[in-house]
Coordinates of C-alpha atoms in Angstrom, one line a residue:
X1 CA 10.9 59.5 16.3
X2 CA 7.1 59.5 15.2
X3 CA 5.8 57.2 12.5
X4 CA 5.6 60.3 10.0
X5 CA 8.9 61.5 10.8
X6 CA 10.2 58.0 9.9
X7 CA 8.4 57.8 6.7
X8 CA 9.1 61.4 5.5
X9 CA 13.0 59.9 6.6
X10 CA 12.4 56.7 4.2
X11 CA 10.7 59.0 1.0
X12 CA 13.8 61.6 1.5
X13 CA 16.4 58.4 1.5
X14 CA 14.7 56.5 -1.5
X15 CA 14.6 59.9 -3.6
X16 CA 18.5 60.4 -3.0
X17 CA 18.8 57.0 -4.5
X18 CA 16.3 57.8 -7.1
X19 CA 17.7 60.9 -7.8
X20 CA 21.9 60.4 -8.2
X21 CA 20.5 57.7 -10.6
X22 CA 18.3 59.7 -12.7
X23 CA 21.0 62.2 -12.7
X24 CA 23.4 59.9 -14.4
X25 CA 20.6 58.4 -16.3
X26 CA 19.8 62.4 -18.0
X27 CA 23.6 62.2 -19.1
X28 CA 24.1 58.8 -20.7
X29 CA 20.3 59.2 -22.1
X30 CA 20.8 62.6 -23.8
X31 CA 24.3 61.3 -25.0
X32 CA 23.5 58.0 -26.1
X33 CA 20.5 59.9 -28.0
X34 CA 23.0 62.0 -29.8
X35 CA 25.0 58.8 -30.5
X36 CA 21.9 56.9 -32.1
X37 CA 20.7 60.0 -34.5
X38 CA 24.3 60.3 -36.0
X39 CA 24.8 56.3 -35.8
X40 CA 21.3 55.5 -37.5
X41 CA 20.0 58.7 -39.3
X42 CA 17.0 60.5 -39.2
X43 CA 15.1 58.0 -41.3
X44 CA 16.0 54.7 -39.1
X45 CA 15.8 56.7 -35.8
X46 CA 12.2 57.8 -36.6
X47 CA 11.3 54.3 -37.9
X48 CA 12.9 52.7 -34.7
X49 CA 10.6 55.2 -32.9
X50 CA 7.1 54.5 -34.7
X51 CA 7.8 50.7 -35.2
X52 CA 8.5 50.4 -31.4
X53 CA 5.9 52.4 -30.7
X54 CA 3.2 50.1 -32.2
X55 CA 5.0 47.3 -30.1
X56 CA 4.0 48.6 -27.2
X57 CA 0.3 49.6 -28.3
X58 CA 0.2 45.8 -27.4
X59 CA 1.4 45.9 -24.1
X60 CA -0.7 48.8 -22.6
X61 CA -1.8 46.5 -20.0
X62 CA 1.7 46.1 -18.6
X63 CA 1.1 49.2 -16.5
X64 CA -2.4 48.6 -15.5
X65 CA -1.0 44.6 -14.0
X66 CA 1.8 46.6 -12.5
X67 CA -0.1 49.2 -10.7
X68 CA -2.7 46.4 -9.0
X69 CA 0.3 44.8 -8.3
X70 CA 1.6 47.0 -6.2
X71 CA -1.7 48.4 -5.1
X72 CA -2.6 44.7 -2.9
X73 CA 1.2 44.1 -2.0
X74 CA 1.4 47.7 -0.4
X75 CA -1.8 46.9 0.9
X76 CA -0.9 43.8 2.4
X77 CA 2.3 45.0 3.3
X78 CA 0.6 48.0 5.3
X79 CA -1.6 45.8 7.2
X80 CA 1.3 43.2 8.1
X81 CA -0.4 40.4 6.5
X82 CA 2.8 38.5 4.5
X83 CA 0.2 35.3 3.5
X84 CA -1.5 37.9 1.3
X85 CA 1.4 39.5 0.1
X86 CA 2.5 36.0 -1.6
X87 CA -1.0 35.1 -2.7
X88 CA -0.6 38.5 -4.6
X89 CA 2.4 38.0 -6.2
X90 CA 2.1 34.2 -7.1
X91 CA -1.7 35.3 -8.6
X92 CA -0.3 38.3 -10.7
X93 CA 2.5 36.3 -11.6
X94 CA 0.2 34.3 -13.5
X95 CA -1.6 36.8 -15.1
X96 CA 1.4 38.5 -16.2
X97 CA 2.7 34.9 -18.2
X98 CA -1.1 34.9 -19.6
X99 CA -1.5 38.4 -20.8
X100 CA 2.1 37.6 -22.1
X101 CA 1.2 35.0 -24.2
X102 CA -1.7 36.9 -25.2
X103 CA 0.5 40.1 -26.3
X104 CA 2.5 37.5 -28.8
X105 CA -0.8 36.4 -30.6
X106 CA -2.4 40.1 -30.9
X107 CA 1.2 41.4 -32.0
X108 CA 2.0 38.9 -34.6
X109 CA -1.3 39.3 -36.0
X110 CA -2.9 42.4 -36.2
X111 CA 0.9 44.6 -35.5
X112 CA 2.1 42.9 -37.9
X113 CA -0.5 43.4 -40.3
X114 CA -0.3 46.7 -39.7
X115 CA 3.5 47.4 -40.4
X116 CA 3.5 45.7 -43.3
X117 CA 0.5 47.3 -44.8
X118 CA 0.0 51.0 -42.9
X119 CA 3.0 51.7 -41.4
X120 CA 4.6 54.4 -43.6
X121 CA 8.2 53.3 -44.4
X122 CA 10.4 53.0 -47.4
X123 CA 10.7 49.6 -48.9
X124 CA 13.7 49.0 -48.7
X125 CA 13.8 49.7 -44.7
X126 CA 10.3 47.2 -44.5
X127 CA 12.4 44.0 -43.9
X128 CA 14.8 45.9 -40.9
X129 CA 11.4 47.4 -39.3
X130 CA 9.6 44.1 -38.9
X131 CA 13.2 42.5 -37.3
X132 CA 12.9 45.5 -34.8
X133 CA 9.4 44.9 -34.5
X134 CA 9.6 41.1 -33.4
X135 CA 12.7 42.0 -31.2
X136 CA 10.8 44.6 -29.7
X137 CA 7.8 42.0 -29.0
X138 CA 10.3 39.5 -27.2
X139 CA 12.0 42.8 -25.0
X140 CA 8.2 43.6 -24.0
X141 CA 7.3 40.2 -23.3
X142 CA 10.3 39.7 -20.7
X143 CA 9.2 42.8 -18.9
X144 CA 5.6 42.0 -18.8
X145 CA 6.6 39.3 -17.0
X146 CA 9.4 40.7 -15.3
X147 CA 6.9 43.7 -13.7
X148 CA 5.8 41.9 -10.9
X149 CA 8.9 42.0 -9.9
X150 CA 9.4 45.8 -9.9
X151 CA 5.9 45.9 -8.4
X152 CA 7.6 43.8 -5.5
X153 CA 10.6 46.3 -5.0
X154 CA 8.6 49.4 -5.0
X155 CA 6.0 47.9 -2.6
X156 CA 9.1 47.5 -0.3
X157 CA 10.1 50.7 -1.1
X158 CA 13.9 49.5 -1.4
X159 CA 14.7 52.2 -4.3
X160 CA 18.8 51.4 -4.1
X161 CA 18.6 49.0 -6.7
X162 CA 17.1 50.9 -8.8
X163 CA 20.2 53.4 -9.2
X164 CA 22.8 50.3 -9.4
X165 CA 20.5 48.7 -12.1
X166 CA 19.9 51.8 -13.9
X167 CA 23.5 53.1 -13.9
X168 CA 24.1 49.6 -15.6
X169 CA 21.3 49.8 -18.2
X170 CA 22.6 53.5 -19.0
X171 CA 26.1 52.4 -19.6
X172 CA 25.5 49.3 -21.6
X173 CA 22.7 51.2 -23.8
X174 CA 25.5 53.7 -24.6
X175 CA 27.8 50.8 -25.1
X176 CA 24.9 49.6 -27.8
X177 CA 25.2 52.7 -29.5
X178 CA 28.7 52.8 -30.0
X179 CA 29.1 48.7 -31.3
X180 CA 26.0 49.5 -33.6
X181 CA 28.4 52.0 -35.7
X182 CA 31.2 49.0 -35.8
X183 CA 28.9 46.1 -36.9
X184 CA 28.9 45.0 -40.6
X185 CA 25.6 43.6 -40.4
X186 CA 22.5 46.6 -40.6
X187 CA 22.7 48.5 -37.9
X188 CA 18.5 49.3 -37.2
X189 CA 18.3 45.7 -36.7
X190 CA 21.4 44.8 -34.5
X191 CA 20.4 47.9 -32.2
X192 CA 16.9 46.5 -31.8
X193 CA 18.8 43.0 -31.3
X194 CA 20.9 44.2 -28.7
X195 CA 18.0 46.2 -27.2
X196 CA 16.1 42.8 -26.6
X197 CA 19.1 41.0 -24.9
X198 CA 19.8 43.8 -22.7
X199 CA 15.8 43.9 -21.4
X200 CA 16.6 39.7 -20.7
X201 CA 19.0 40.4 -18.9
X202 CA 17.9 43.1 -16.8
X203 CA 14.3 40.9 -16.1
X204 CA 16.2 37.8 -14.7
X205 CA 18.3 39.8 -12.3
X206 CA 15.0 40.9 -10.9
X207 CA 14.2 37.7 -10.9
X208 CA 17.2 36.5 -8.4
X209 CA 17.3 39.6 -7.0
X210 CA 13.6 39.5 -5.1
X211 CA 13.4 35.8 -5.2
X212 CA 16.4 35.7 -2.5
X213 CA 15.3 38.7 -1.0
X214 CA 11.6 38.6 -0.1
X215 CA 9.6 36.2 1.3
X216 CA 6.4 36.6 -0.8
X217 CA 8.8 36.2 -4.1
X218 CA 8.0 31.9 -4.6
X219 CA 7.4 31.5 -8.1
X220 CA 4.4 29.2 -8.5
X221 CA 1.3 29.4 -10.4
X222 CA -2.1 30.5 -8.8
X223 CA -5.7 30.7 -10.0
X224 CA -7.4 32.2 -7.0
X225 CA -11.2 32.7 -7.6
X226 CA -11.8 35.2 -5.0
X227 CA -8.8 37.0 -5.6
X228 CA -9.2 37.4 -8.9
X229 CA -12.5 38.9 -8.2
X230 CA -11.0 40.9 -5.8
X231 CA -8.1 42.5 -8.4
X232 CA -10.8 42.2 -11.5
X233 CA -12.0 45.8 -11.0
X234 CA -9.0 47.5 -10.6
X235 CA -7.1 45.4 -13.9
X236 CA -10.0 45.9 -16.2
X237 CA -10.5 49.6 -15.6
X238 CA -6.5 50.1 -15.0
X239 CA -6.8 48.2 -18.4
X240 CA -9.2 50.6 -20.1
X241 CA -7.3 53.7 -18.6
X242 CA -4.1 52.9 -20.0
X243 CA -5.6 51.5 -23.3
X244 CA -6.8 55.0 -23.3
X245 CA -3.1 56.1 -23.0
X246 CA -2.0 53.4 -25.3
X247 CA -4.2 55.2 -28.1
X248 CA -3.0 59.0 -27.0
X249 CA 0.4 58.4 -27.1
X250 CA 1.3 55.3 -29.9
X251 CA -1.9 56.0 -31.9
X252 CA -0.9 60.1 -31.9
X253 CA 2.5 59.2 -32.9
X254 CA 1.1 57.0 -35.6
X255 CA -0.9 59.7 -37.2
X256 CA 2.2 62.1 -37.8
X257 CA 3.5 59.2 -39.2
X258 CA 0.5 58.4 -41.6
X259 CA 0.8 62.6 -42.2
X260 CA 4.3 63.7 -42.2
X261 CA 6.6 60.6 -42.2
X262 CA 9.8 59.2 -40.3
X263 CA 11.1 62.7 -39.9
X264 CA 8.7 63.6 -37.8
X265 CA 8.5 60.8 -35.6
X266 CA 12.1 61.4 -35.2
X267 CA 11.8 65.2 -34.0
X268 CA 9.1 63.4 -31.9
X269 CA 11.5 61.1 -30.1
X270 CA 14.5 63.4 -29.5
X271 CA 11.4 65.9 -27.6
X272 CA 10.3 62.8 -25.6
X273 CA 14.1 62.1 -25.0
X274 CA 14.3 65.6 -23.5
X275 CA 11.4 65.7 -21.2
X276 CA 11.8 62.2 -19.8
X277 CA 15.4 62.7 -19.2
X278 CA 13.9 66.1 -17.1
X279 CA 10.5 64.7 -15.9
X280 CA 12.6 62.0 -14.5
X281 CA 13.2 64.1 -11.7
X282 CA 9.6 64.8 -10.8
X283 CA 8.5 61.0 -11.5
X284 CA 11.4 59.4 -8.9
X285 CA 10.1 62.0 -6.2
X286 CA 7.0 60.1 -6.8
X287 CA 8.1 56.7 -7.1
X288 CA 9.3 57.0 -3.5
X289 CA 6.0 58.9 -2.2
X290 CA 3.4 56.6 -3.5
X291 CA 3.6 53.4 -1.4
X292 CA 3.5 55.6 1.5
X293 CA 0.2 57.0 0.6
X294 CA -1.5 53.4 -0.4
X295 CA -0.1 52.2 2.7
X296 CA -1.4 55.3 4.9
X297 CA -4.5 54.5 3.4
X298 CA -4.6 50.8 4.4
X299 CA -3.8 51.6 7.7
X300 CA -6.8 54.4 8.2
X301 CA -4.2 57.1 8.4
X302 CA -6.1 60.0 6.7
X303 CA -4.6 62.8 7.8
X304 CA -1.5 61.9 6.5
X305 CA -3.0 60.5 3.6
X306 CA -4.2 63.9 2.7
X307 CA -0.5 65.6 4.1
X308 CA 1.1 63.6 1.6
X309 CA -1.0 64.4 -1.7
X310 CA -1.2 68.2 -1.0
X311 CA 2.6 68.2 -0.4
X312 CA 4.0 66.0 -3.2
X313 CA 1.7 67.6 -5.4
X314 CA 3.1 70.8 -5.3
X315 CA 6.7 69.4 -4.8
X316 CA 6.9 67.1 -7.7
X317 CA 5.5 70.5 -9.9
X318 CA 8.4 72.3 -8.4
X319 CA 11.0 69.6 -9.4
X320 CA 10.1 69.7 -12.7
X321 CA 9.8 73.3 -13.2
X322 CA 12.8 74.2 -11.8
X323 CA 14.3 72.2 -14.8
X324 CA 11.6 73.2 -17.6
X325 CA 11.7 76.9 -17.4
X326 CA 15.1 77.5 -18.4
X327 CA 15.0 74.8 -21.3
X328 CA 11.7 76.6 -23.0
X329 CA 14.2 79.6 -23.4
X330 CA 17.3 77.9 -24.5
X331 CA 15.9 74.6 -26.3
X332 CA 17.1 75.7 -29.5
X333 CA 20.7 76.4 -28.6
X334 CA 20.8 73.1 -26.5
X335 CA 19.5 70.8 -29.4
X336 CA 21.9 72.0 -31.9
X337 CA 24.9 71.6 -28.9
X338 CA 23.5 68.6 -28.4
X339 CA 22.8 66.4 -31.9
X340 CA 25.1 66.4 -35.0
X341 CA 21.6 66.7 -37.0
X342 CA 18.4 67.7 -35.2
X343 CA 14.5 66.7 -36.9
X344 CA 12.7 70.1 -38.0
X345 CA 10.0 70.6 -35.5
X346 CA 12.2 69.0 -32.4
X347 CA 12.2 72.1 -30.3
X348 CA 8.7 73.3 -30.5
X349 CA 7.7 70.0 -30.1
X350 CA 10.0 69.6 -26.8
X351 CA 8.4 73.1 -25.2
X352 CA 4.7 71.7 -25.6
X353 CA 5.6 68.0 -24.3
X354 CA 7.5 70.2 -21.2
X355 CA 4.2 72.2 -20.8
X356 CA 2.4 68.7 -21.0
X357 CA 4.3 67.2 -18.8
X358 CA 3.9 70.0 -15.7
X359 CA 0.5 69.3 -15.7
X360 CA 1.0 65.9 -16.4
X361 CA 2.8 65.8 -12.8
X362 CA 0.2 67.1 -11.3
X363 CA -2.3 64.2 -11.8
X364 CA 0.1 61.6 -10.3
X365 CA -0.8 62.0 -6.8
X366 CA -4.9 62.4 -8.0
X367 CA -4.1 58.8 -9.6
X368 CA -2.1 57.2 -6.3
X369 CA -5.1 58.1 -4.2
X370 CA -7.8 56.3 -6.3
X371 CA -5.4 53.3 -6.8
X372 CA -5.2 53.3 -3.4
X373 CA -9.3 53.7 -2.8
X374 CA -9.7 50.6 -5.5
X375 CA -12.9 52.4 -6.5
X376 CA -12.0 53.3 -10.1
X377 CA -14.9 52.6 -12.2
X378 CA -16.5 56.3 -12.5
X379 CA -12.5 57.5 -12.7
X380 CA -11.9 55.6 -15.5
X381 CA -15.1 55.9 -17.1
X382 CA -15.2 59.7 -16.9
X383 CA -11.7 60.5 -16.8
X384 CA -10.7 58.1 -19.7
X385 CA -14.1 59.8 -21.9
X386 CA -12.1 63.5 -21.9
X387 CA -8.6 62.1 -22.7
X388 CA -9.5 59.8 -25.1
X389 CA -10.8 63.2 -27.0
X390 CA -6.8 64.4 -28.4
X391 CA -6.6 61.3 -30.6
X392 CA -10.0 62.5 -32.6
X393 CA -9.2 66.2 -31.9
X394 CA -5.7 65.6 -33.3
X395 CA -6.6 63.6 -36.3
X396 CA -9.0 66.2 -37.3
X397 CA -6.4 69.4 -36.7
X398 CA -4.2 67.3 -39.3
X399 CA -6.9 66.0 -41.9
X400 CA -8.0 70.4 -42.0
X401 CA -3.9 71.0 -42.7
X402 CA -2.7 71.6 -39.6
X403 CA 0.6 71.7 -38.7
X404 CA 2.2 68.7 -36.5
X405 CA 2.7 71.4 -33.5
X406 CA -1.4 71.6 -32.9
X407 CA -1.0 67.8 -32.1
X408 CA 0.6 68.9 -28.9
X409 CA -1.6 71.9 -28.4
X410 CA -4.7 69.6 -28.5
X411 CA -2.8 67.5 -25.8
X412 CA -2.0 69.8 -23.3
X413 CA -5.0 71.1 -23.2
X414 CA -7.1 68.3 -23.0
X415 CA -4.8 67.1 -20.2
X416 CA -5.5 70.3 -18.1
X417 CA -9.6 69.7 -18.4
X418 CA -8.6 65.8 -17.4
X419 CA -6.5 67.0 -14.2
X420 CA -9.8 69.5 -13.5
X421 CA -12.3 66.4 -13.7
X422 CA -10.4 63.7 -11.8
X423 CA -10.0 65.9 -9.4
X424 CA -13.7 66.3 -9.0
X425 CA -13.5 62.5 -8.9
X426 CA -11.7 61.5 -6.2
X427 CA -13.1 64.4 -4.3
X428 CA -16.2 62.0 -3.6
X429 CA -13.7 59.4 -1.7
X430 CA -11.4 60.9 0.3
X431 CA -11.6 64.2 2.3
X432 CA -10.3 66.8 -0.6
X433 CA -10.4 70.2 -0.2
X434 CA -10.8 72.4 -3.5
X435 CA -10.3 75.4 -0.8
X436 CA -6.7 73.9 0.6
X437 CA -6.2 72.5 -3.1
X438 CA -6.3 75.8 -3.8
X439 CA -3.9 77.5 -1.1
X440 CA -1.4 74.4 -1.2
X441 CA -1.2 73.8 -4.4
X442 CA -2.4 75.9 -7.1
X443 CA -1.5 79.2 -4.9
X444 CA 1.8 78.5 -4.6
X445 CA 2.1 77.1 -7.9
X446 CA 0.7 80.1 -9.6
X447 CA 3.0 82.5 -7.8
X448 CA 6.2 80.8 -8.3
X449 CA 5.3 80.6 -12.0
X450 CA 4.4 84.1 -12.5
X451 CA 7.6 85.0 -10.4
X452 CA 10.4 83.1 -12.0
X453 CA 8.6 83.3 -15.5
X454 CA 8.8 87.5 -15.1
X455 CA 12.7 87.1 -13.9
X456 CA 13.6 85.0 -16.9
X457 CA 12.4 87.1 -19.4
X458 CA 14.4 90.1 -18.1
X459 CA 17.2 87.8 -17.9
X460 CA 17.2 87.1 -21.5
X461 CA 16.7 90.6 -22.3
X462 CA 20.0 91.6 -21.2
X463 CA 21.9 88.6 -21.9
X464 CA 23.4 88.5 -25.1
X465 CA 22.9 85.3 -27.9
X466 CA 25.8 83.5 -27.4
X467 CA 26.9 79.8 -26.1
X468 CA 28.8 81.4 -23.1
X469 CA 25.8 83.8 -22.7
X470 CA 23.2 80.7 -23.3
X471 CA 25.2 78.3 -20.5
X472 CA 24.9 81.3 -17.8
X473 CA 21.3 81.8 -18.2
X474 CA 20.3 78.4 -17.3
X475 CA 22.5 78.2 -14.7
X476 CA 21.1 81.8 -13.3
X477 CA 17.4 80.6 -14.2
X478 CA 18.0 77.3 -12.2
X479 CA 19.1 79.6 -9.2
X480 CA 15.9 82.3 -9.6
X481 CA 13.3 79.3 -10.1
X482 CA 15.2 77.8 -6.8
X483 CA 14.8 80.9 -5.3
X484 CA 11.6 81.7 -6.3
X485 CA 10.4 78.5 -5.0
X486 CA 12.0 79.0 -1.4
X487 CA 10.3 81.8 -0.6
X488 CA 7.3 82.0 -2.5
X489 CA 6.2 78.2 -2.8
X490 CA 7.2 76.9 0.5
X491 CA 5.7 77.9 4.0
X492 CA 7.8 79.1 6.9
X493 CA 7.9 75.5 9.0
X494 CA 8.7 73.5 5.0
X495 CA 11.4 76.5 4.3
X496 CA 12.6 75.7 8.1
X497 CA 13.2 72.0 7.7
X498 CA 14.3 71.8 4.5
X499 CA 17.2 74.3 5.4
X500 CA 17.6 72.0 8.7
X501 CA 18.6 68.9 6.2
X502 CA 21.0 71.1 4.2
X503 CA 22.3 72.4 7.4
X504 CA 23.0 68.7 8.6
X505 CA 24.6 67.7 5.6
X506 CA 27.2 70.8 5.7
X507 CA 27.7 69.8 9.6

């Protein structure tokens, strides 16, 4: 069996793992979500949301230390070279316990500050919020720390525990919002108490876990000079880039907040509930693609390299689509089956973060390649400049009167001129075509769209507006998108094996 064929093999096996745990993941989520709204209210459910929001505005660089992290272990692991694998981890490892202790000066002084003196909630909620808040710290903390050890797993692309791990966080977060409605004590604060042991416990068995496991795993402190200088460049502009997020996301949840209130923020958290619980599906596609291109990278292997980013692209669009297009029709219906009381705005909201999030998708393999490249300085720089405009662009929508649904307007479109320029970014590093980006990605793309966008909507036509009605239009829609991918999205020889893996499967 060629190399490829055994790491198409390895990406296919660690998205089945991926996948029957996001699957189970999309249940418990959307349930335990139900569970929480009735449990806490609208009021405590949007506060829960804002308040930990703001937490993590503290913790932005958790992502940019994890993706350097597993940036030099795949790396390292691609070349065969396990002595830098462990200087990696023992040298991050320290960083992570710095930038955590960091995390608790900035967020009990300037978060704190700002909860008790901007944050928009009722007085008599203020005490509960800033309990959540400092058990949101500690949760944050543990997984800052606790990152280099996901970084590990994903580098060795051993995805299984993932799914046993999840499947246990899923079912004890449901058990959390059941024993919230029998406590006597308030129930905001014992959910965001429970919240924070649960994250404890999850971060020390990644701790065992990889510590018996892998080699590299010794935990010891390590204040490499030249390492550092190798990993600076890639933290502090990872940093920047997902400060930049930080402020898009947190600070743009803030402002409806500062504008509208808790309600808000609470249809704003059921939407993100949604589309996580279906962008799931694209992301753990992902998940198991991206070592393999940082590692085909490292090992010269271009033509793969470039195989894999034209391919997933298009693929992790398709996954998500094929699970977008018939909630846009039916979100209504399905949010009013699904919560006991559901926010004003929650549905529009949930059709524009969908939209966001399917072009969204399409920037993950843009970003896997320049992690891989290291060169991220003009990415950032440029990239960062044209997100960074939907937190101005939003807060002046709202100061002229606008409604909260232009917030998520503003960021889907400045999202799509973001995909447009980073791709003209990493263009200068790698051997992109705009001429087979076109044919392999936006082609098909565009077609299977337009195709399964035309066969809903005559779908709906006929079908009349009721639940039976509403549960056999998604199924049928699920069908037509599949359908409509098959034979309009996928060539001949990917239509060829893809049927060869089902066949196998029914033999």
């Amino acid at each position: 069996m060629s190399k490829s064929s055994e790491n198409n093999k390895r990406i296919a096996k660690n998205t089945l793992f991926l996948y029957v745990r996001m699957l189970f993941l999309m249940v418990v989520t959307l349930f335990t979500s139900r569970v929480l709204l009735d449990k806490l209210g609208i009021e405590d459910f949007g506060i829960y949301n804002v308040v930990g929001g703001l937490a993590l505005m503290f913790i932005f660089f958790r992502s940019s230390l994890s993706n350097a992290t597993q940036r030099f272990l795949n790396v390292a692991l691609g070349r065969g070279d396990a002595g830098g694998a462990a200087r990696v981890f023992a040298q991050h490892f320290t960083l992570y316990l710095v930038v955590a202790a960091a995390v608790v000066v900035v967020g009990e002084t300037i978060g704190l500050w700002f909860v008790y003196n901007k944050l928009v909630i009722p007085a008599d909620r203020l005490s509960a919020a800033v309990l959540v808040y400092q058990f949101t710290l500690v949760s944050l903390c543990s997984t800052l720390v606790g990152v280099v050890y996901d970084s590990t797993i994903i580098a060795h692309e051993d995805m299984n525990v993932y799914s046993y791990v999840g499947i246990f966080e899923g079912l004890a977060k449901l058990g959390i919002a059941y024993a919230i409605s029998m406590s006597p004590f308030d129930r905001l604060v014992v959910y965001g108490l429970l919240l924070m042991l649960l994250a404890l416990s999850v971060q020390c068995f990644y701790a065992v876990y990889c510590s018996r496991r892998y080699a590299e795993c010794s935990i010891k402190l390590l204040w490499d000079r030249r390492l550092l200088k190798e990993t600076s460049a890639i933290v502090g502009w990872n940093t920047v880039g997902t400060a930049v997020y930080a402020v898009n996301d947190s600070g743009v949840n803030i402002l409806l907040n500062l504008f509208f209130g808790p309600a808000v923020n609470a249809a704003r958290a059921v939407s993100f509930q949604v589309s996580n619980a279906v962008n799931g599906f694209a992301s753990n596609f992902f998940v198991s693609v991206r070592p393999q291109i940082v590692k085909s990278y490292a090992a010269g292997d271009d033509e793969y390299l470039m195989k894999l980013f034209y391919s997933s692209s298009k693929f992790s669009f398709f996954l998500l689509w094929i699970f977008c297009l018939p909630l846009c029709f039916t979100i209504d219906p399905v949010l009013h089956l699904w919560l006991t009381q559901v926010p004003e705005y929650t549905g529009v909201f949930t059709i524009w973060i969908l939209a966001y999030s399917l072009v969204n998708v399409l920037n993950n393999p843009v970003w896997a390649i320049a992690l891989a490249v290291g060169r991220l300085k003009r990415y950032i720089s440029v990239g960062s400049g044209v997100f960074l405009m939907v937190f101005p662009l939003a807060y002046a929508a709202l100061k002229a009167g606008a409604s909260p649904v232009a917030v998520f307007a503003i960021m889907f479109f400045v999202r799509l001129c973001y995909l447009v320029v980073v791709l003209h970014i990493i263009k200068a590093y790698v051997g992109l075509s705009f001429r087979r980006y076109f044919t392999d990605v936006v082609k098909p793309v565009a077609l299977v769209v337009a195709a399964s966008l035309a066969a809903a909507c005559a779908l709906r036509a006929v079908l009349p507006a009721s639940l039976p009605a509403t549960f056999a239009f998604i199924a049928l829609t699920v069908v037509l998108a599949g359908l409509c991918i098959g034979f309009i999205g996928l060539r001949a020889t990917e239509r060829a094996y893809l049927l060869n893996i089902i066949k196998k499967k029914f033999e």
